[in-house]
Short mmCIF file of C-alpha atoms in Angstrom, two decimals:
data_model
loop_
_atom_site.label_atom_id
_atom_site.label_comp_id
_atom_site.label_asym_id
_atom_site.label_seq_id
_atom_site.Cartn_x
_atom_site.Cartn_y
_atom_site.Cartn_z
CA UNK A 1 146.91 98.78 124.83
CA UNK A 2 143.28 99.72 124.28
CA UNK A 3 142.84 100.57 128.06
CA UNK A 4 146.16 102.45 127.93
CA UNK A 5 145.18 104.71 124.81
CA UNK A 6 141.59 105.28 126.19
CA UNK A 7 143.35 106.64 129.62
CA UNK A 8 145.27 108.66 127.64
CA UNK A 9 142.80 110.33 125.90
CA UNK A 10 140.95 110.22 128.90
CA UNK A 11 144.04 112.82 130.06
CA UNK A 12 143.84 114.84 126.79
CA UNK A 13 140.26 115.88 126.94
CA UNK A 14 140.47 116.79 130.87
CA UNK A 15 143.84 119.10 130.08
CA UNK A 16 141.32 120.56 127.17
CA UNK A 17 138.39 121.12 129.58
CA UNK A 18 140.95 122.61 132.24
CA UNK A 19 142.77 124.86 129.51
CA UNK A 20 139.17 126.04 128.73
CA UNK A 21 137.96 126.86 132.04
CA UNK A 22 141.16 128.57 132.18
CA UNK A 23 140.68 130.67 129.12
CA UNK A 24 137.21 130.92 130.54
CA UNK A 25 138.67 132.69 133.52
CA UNK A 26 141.00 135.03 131.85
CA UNK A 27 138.03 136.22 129.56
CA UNK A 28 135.91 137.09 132.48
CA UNK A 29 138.17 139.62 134.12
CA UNK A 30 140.11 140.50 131.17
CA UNK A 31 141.65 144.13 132.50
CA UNK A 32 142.92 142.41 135.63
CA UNK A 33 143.97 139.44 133.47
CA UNK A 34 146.06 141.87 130.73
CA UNK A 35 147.88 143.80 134.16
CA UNK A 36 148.38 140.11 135.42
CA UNK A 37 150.16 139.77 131.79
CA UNK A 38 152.45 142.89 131.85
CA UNK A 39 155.62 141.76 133.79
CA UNK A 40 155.38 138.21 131.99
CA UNK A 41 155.16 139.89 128.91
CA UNK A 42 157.88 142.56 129.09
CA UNK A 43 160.35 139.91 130.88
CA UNK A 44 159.90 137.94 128.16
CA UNK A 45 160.48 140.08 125.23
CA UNK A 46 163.61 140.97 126.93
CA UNK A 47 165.00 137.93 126.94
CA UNK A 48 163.71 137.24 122.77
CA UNK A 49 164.96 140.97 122.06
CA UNK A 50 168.12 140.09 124.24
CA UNK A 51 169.48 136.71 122.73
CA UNK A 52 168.33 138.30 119.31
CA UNK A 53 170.52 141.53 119.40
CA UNK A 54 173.25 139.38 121.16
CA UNK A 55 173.33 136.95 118.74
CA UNK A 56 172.82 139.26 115.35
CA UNK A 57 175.62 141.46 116.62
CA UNK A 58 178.27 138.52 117.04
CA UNK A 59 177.12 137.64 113.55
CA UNK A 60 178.10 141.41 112.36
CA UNK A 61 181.63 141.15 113.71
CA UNK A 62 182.51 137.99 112.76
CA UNK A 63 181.02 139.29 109.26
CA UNK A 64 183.16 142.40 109.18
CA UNK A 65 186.21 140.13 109.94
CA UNK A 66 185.21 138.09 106.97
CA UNK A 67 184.83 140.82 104.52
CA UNK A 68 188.19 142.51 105.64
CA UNK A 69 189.68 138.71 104.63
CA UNK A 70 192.03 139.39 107.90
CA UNK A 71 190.72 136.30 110.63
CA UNK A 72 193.28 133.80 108.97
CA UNK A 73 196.27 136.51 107.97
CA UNK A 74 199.59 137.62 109.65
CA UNK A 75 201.94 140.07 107.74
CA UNK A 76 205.92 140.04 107.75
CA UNK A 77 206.83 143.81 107.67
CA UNK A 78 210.55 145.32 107.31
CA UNK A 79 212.17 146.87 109.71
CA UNK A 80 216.01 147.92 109.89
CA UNK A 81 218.33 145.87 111.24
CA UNK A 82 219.67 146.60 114.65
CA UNK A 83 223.16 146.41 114.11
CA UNK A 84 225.84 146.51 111.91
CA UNK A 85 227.10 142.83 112.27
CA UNK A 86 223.58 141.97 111.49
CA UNK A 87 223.69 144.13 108.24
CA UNK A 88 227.11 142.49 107.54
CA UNK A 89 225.23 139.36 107.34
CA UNK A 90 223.87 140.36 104.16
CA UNK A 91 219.98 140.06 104.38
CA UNK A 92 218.58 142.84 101.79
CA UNK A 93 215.10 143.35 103.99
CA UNK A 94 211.97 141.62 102.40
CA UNK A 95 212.11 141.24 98.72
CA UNK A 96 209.99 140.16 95.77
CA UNK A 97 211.46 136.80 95.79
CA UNK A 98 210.71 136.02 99.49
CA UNK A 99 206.76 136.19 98.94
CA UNK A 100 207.56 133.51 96.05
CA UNK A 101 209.18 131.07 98.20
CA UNK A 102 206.97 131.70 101.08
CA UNK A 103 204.05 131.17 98.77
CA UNK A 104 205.67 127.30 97.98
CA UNK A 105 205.15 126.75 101.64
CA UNK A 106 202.22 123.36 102.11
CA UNK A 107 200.25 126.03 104.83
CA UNK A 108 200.61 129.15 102.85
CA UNK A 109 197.47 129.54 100.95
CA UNK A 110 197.74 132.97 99.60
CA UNK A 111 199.97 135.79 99.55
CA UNK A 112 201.37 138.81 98.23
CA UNK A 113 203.33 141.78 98.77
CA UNK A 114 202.93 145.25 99.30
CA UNK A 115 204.47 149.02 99.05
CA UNK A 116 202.84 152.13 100.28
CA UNK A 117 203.31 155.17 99.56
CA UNK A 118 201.68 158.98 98.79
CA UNK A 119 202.21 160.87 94.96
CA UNK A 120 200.76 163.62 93.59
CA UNK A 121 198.04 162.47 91.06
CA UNK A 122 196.57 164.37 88.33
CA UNK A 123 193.58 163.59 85.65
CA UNK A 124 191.13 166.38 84.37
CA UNK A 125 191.05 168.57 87.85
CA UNK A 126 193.22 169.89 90.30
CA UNK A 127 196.37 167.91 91.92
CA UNK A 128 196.13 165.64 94.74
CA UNK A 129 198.13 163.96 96.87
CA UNK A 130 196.97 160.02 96.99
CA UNK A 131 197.97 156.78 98.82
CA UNK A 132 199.60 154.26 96.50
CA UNK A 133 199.77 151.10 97.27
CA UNK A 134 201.67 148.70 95.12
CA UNK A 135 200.19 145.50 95.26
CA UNK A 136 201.33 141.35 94.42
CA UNK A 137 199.30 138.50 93.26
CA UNK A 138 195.97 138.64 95.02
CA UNK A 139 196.54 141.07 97.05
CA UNK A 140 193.42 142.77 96.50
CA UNK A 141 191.24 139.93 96.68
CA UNK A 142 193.33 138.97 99.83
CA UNK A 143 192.07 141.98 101.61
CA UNK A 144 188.38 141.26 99.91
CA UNK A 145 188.30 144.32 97.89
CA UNK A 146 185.94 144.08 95.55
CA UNK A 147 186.02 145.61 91.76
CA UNK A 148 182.79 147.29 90.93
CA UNK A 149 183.68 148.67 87.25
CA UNK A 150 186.26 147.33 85.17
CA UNK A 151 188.77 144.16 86.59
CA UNK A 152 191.70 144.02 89.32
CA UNK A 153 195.20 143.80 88.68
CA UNK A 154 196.18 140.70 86.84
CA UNK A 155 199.22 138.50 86.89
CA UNK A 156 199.56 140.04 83.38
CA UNK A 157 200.26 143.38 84.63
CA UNK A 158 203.15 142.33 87.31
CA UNK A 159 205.08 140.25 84.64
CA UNK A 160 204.81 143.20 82.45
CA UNK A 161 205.42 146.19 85.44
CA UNK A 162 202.31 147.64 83.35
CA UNK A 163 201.42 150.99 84.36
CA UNK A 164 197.38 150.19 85.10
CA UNK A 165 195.39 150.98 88.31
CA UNK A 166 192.54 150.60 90.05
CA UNK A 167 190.97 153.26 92.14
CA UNK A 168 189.20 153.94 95.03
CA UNK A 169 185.63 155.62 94.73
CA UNK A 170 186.85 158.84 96.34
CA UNK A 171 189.97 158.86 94.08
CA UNK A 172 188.16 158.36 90.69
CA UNK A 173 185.58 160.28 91.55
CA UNK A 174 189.00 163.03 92.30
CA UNK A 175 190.45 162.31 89.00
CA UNK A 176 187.72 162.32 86.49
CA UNK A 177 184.79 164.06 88.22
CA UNK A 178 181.65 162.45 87.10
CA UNK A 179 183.75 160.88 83.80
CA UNK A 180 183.77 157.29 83.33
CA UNK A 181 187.08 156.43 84.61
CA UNK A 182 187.66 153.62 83.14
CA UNK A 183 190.75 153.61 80.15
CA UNK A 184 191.15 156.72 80.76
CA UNK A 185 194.97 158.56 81.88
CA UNK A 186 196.22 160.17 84.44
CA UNK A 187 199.88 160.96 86.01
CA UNK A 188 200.99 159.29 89.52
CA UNK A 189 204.16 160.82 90.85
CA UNK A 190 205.00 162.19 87.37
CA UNK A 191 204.41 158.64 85.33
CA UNK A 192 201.14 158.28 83.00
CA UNK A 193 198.94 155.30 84.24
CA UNK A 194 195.83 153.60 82.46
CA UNK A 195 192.80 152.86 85.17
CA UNK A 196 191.60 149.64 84.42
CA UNK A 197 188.81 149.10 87.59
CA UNK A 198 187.21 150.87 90.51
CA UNK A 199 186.95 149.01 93.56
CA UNK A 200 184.11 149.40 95.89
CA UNK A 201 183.84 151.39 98.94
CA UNK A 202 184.55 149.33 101.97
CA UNK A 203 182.20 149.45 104.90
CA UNK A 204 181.03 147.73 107.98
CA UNK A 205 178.12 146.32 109.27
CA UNK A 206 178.63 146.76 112.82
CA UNK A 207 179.78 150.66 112.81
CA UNK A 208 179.29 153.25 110.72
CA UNK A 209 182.81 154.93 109.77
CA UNK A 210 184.40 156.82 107.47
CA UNK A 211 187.04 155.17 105.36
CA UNK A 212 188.57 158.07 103.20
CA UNK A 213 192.01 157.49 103.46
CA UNK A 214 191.01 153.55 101.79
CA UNK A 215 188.88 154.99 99.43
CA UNK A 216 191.25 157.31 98.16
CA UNK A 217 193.61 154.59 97.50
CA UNK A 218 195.28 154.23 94.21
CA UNK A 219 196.88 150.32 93.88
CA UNK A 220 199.20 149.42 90.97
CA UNK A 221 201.38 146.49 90.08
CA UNK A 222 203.92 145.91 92.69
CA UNK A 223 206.43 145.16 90.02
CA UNK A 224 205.35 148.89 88.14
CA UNK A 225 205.60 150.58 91.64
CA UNK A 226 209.26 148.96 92.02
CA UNK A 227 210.38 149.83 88.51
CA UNK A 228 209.21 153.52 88.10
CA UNK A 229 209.58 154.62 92.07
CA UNK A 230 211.94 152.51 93.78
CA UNK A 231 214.07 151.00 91.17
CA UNK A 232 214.98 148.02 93.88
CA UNK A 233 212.83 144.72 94.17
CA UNK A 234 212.33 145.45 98.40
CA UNK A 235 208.96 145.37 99.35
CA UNK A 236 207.15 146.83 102.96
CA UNK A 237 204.69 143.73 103.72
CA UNK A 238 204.54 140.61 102.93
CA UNK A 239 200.83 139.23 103.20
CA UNK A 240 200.00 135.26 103.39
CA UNK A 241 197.08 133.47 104.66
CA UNK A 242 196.90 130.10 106.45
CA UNK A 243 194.33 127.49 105.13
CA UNK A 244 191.64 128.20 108.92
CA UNK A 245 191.89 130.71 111.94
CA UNK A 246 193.28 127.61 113.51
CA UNK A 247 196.19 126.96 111.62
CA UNK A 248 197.64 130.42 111.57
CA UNK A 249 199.95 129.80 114.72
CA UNK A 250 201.26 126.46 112.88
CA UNK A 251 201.83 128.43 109.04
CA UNK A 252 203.26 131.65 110.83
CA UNK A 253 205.64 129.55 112.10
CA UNK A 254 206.68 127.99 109.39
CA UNK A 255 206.73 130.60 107.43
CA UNK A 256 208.71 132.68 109.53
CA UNK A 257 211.69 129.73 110.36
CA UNK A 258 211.58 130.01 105.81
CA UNK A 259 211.98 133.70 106.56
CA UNK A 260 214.52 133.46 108.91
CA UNK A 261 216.44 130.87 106.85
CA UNK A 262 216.03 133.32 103.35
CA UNK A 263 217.63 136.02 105.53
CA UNK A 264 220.46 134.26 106.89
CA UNK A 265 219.58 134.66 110.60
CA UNK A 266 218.71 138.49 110.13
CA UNK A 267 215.41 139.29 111.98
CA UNK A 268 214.89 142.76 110.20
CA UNK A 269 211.28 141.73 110.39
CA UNK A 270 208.26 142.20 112.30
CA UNK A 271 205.05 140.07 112.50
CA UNK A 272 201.29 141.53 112.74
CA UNK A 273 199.05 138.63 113.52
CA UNK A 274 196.00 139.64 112.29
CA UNK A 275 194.27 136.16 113.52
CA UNK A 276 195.60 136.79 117.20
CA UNK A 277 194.41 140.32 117.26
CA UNK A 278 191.18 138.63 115.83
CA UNK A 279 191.23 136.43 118.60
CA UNK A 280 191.65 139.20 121.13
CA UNK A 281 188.86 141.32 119.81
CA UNK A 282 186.77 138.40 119.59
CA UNK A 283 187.33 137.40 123.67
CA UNK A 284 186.46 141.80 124.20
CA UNK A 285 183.20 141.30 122.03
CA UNK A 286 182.30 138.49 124.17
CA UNK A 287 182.94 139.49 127.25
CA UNK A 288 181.17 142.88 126.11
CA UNK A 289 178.12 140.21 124.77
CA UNK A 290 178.18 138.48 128.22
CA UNK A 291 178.07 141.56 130.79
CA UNK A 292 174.94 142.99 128.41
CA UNK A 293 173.47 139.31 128.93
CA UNK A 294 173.87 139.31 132.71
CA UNK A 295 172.15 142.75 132.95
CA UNK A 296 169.66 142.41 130.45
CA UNK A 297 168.69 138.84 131.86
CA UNK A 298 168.89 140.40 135.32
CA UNK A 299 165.65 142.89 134.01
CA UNK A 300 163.86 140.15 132.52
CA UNK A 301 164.49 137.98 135.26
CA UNK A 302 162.82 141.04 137.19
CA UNK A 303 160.45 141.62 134.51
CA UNK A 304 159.64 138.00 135.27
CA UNK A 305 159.00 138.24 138.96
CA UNK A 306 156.68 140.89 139.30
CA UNK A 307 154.64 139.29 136.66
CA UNK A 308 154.68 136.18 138.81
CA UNK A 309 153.95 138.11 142.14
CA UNK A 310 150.95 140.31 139.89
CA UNK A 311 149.69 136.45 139.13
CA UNK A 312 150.05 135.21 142.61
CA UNK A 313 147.83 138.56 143.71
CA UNK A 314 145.39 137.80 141.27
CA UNK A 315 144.86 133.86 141.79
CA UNK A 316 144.57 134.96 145.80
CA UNK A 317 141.78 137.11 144.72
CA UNK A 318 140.58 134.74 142.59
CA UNK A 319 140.18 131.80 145.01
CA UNK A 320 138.61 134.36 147.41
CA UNK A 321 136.02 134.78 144.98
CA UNK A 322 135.27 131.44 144.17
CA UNK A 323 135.44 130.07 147.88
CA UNK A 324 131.24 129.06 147.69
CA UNK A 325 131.68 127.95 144.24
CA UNK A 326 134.89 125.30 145.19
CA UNK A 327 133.02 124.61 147.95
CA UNK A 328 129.63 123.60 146.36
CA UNK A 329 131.95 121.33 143.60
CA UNK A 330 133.80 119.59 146.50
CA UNK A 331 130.21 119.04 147.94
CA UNK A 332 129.07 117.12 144.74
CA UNK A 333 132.71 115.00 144.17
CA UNK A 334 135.42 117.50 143.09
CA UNK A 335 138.11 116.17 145.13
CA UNK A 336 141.18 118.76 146.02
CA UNK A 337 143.21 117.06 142.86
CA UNK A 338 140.32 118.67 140.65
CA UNK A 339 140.37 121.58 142.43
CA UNK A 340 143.93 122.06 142.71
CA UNK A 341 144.32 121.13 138.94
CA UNK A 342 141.37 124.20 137.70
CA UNK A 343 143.68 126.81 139.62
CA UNK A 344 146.76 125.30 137.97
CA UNK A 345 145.56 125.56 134.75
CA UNK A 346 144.50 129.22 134.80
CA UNK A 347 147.80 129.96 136.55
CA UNK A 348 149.62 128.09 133.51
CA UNK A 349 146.90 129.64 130.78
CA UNK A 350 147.64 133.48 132.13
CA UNK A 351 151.49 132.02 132.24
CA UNK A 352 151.63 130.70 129.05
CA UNK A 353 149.57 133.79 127.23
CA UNK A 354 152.07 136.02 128.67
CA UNK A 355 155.41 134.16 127.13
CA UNK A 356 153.71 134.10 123.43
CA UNK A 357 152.55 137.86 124.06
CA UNK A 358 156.01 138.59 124.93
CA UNK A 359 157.79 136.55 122.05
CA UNK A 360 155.71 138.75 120.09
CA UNK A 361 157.00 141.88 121.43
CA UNK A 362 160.38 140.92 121.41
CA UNK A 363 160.07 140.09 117.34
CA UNK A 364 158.16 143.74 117.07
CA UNK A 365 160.41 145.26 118.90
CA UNK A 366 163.69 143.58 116.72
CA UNK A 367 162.11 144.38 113.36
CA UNK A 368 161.46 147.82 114.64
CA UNK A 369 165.14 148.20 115.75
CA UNK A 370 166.08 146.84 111.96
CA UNK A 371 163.91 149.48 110.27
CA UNK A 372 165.53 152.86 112.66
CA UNK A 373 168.84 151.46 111.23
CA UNK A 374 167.33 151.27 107.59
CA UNK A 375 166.31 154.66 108.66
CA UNK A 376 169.60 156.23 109.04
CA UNK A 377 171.12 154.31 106.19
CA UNK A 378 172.46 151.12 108.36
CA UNK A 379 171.72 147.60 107.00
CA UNK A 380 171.04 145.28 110.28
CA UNK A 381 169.49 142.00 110.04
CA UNK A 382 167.87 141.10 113.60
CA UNK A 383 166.96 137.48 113.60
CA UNK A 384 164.42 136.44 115.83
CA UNK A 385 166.68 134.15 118.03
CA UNK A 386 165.09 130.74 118.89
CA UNK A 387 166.61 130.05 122.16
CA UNK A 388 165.83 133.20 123.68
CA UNK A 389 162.28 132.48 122.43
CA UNK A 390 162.64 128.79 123.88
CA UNK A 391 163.38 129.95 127.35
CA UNK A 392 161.45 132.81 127.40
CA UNK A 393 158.64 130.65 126.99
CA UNK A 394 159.87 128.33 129.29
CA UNK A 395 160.49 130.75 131.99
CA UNK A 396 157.12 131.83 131.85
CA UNK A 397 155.45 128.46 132.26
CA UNK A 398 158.23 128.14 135.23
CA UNK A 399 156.60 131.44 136.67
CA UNK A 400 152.87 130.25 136.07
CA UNK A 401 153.76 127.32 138.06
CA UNK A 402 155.44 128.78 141.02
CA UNK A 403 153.60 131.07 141.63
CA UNK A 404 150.35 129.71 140.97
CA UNK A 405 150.86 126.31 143.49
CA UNK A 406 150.10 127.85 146.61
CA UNK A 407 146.91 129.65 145.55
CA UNK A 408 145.88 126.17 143.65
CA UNK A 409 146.28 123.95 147.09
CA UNK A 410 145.11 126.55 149.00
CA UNK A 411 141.86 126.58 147.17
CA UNK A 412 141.99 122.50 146.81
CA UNK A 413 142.05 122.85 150.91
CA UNK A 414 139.21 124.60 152.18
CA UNK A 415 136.64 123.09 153.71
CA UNK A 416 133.79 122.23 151.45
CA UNK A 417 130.93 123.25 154.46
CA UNK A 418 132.55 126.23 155.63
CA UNK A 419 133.34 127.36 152.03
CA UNK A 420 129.32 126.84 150.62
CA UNK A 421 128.54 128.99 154.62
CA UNK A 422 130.47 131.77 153.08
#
């Protein structure tokens, strides 16, 4: 054990003199050392800045799919009938009363059901024409709408068809100017309502766009929207959600046999799978993700090469240079092993200097990519990725060693005699 740990150390200090005649090396020619660097370098921030961007945009879609609450969703919609013997089967379209029983369903986790429509709305300015969208139990939390001022709709307010709303940013700030909006009146389609909330303007991480026609939304009470502008208990969409992205296929299709069942046969339905359509942008934004891997990768890969063939140059001009010197060491014991090692290690030094140089870069360059998009008003989190830092560095010893064997046994073989002659 004791002869084992002192040949070990034995190893540890002769990798420690080697990386120091290595650094030794670099210092003494340090332009041609930092050109040797550039391609390592640059080849290697590409791949950290690659896997970084890669990864922190796959992060921003699947976050925008989370804060639209739509990855585990379908919606039923009504549609007419087709024909008159269907009709004669006397389904009424989607009602009230199918979200209920849909919503006793084991795989239904959430639900609610929806109206749409556009009224003129009126407060202290002129008249406007708004979206209204009468909303069910949860349905604004379903669609992760948040309430900045005031509260959301309540189950309060659909027992009691109350005439309360909750507006958009665009649409209070329509209504009541620079007001407070909140308990204050205005008229919907000729009927008062009280706004109890303001909900906050949606967004997305990924892309910047405009979404007007959602924050000039006005919801209500389905039940209200029903009583004062329908007068029937039909409904547009019915929203549910399953308990995972994985269990949508299983709950849509239970919930659509209920459906089916409710409606005696009558398919005067449609379904919008929100997960599948998920799933479909998901396989674009990958296969989007992969192509800008394959080309990216390609440049580093480049980036990569020409570093190693700038490092092969150099070590040839190095061993060239050093031919009396190897040849006095092998003249006083060096054997080609010790020789061969010395080259190795600068090779690996130069290598290895170049991948941390170049994770450096990459993290520079993805911090300086998150503050042009704090710039322009964009909030993008860039975390430095790991992996591509991992085999970045990795590549780079791979290079330094490559590249760096031939000119290391070529110096271990020369002839000690004919190398002190020169």
């Amino acid at each position: 054990m004791a002869r084992l740990f002192h040949f070990s150390m034995a190893q540890l200090y002769e990798a420690y003199e080697l990386l120091l005649d290595g650094c030794r090396s670099i210092l003494a020619h340090k332009l041609r050392s930092l050109l040797t660097l550039t391609g390592i370098v640059f080849g290697v921030a590409s791949l950290v800045t690659m896997f970084s961007i890669v990864t922190s945009i796959k992060t921003m879609v699947l976050d925008d799919y989370e804060r639209w609450g739509l990855k585990d969703t379908f919606d039923f919609q009504a549609r007419s009938v087709d024909s008159k013997a269907a009709a004669d089967r006397a389904s009424k379209g989607l009602r009230s009363p199918d979200t209920d029983t849909l919503l006793t369903l084991a795989s239904v986790v959430e639900g609610t059901n929806l109206l749409f429509g556009e009224f003129i709305g009126q407060a202290n300015l002129e008249p406007r024409r708004y979206p209204v969208v009468g909303t069910g139990r949860e349905g604004l939390e379903m669609r992760r709408l948040a309430v900045i001022s005031g509260r959301s709709l309540t189950h309060l307010d659909l027992a009691e068809r109350a005439p309360v709303a909750v507006l958009g940013t665009r649409a209070a700030e329509e209504l009541f100017a620079e007001a407070n909006p909140l308990g204050r009146e205005f008229t919907l389609g000729g009927e008062r309502f009280r706004t109890v909330g303001v909900l906050e303007a949606p967004r997305l991480t990924l892309i910047p766009a405009s979404f007007e026609f959602l924050e000039r939304r006005v919801y209500i009470p389905v039940s209200t929207y029903q009583a004062r502008f329908t007068g029937t208990k039909a409904v547009q969409v019915i929203a549910l959600r399953a308990p995972s992205y994985e269990a949508v296929g299983p709950t849509l299709a239970d919930a659509e046999a209920k459906l089916l069942q409710l409606h005696r046969g009558v398919r005067d339905f449609e379904i919008e799978n929100n997960a599948a359509e998920y799933g479909e942008d998901m396989e674009m934004v990958n296969g989007l993700l992969l192509g800008w891997n394959i080309v990216l990768g390609a440049i580093a890969v480049i980036s990569l090469l020409i570093g190693g063939i700038g490092l092969f140059s150099i070590l040839q001009v190095s061993v060239r240079e050093r031919v009396r010197e190897i040849g006095i060491r092998k003249s006083v014991g060096a054997d080609d092993g010790d020789i061969r090692r010395e080259f190795l290690a600068e090779s690996l030094t130069l290598a290895a200097l170049g991948g941390l140089l170049g994770i450096l870069l990459g993290s520079g360059l993805c911090m300086g990519a998150e503050s042009i998009a704090a710039a322009f008003g964009r909030d993008w989190y860039i975390p430095i990725s790991p992996l591509g830092s991992a085999i970045g560095f990795l590549f780079s010893i791979i290079v330094g060693f490559g590249f760096g064997t031939y000119p290391a046994r070529r110096a271990a073989d020369l002839d000690p005699v004919a190398a002190i002659s020169q």
